[in-house]
Tab-separated table of C-alpha atoms in Angstrom:
chain	number	residue	atom	x	y	z
A	241	MET	CA	-0.329	-15.133	-11.170
A	242	LEU	CA	-0.707	-11.364	-10.818
A	243	THR	CA	-0.999	-10.684	-7.084
A	244	LEU	CA	-1.775	-7.462	-5.243
A	245	GLY	CA	-0.243	-7.318	-1.765
A	246	ILE	CA	-1.573	-4.895	0.833
A	247	GLU	CA	0.105	-4.231	4.191
A	248	SER	CA	-1.429	-1.855	6.717
A	249	SER	CA	-0.790	-3.391	10.110
A	250	CYS	CA	1.092	-0.549	11.796
A	251	ASP	CA	2.374	2.878	10.729
A	252	GLU	CA	2.972	2.188	7.042
A	253	THR	CA	0.627	1.563	4.150
A	254	ALA	CA	2.299	-0.606	1.541
A	255	ILE	CA	1.034	-1.878	-1.799
A	256	CYS	CA	2.907	-4.257	-4.072
A	257	LEU	CA	2.040	-5.909	-7.353
A	258	ILE	CA	3.912	-9.106	-8.163
A	259	ASN	CA	3.873	-11.726	-10.872
A	260	GLY	CA	5.328	-14.903	-9.447
A	261	ARG	CA	8.444	-13.672	-7.653
A	262	LYS	CA	8.906	-10.558	-9.768
A	263	VAL	CA	7.934	-7.194	-8.267
A	264	LEU	CA	6.177	-5.118	-10.919
A	265	GLY	CA	5.369	-2.082	-8.777
A	266	GLU	CA	5.345	-0.967	-5.160
A	267	CYS	CA	4.510	2.009	-2.993
A	268	ILE	CA	5.115	2.593	0.731
A	269	VAL	CA	3.563	5.500	2.624
A	270	SER	CA	4.864	5.971	6.161
A	271	SER	CA	3.165	7.853	8.971
A	272	SER	CA	6.051	7.411	11.431
A	273	ASP	CA	6.597	11.191	11.547
A	274	LEU	CA	3.049	11.642	12.834
A	275	HIS	CA	3.559	9.038	15.568
A	276	SER	CA	7.011	10.157	16.698
A	277	LYS	CA	5.637	13.058	18.735
A	278	TYR	CA	3.526	10.573	20.751
A	279	GLY	CA	6.359	8.133	21.430
A	280	GLY	CA	4.756	5.278	19.517
A	281	VAL	CA	2.050	4.267	17.089
A	282	VAL	CA	-1.389	5.726	17.838
A	283	PRO	CA	-3.980	3.347	16.340
A	284	GLU	CA	-6.526	6.077	15.504
A	285	ILE	CA	-3.927	8.161	13.658
A	286	ALA	CA	-2.579	5.077	11.875
A	287	SER	CA	-6.015	3.961	10.702
A	288	ARG	CA	-6.868	7.408	9.343
A	289	LYS	CA	-3.536	7.604	7.510
A	290	HIS	CA	-4.181	4.152	5.983
A	291	LEU	CA	-7.542	5.384	4.677
A	292	GLU	CA	-5.906	8.485	3.161
A	293	SER	CA	-2.982	6.567	1.648
A	294	LEU	CA	-4.484	3.344	0.316
A	295	LEU	CA	-5.972	4.523	-2.986
A	296	PRO	CA	-3.093	6.845	-3.958
A	297	ALA	CA	-0.616	4.031	-3.189
A	298	LEU	CA	-2.670	1.600	-5.262
A	299	GLU	CA	-2.828	4.045	-8.180
A	300	GLU	CA	0.947	4.592	-8.026
A	301	THR	CA	1.621	0.846	-7.944
A	302	LEU	CA	-0.655	0.233	-10.929
A	303	ARG	CA	1.022	3.095	-12.803
A	304	GLN	CA	4.499	1.682	-12.143
A	305	SER	CA	3.498	-1.814	-13.212
A	306	LYS	CA	1.456	-0.692	-16.235
A	307	LYS	CA	-1.323	-3.035	-15.092
A	308	SER	CA	-5.025	-2.508	-14.349
A	309	LEU	CA	-7.271	-3.672	-11.516
A	310	LYS	CA	-9.024	-6.035	-13.942
A	311	GLN	CA	-5.777	-7.917	-14.498
A	312	ILE	CA	-5.239	-8.756	-10.800
A	313	GLN	CA	-5.907	-12.417	-10.053
A	314	LEU	CA	-5.238	-12.573	-6.300
A	315	ILE	CA	-5.242	-10.162	-3.374
A	316	ALA	CA	-3.166	-10.802	-0.256
A	317	ALA	CA	-3.630	-8.580	2.783
């Protein structure tokens, strides 16, 4: 089953496309540099960075895997 995984719980936006246990593509965008000057994760900064990063990370993951959105059967977030 072709599964799209999305992780955006803290300071990284991560997208992964898997088929069973095989990773077909992945992309991680970190905003830790932005948070380091504040001494920890700032939720407002993190949420804005997730919004900026999500679609480019998805496009990169689809490019790596040579798959399309139409082929995805399950989304896990």
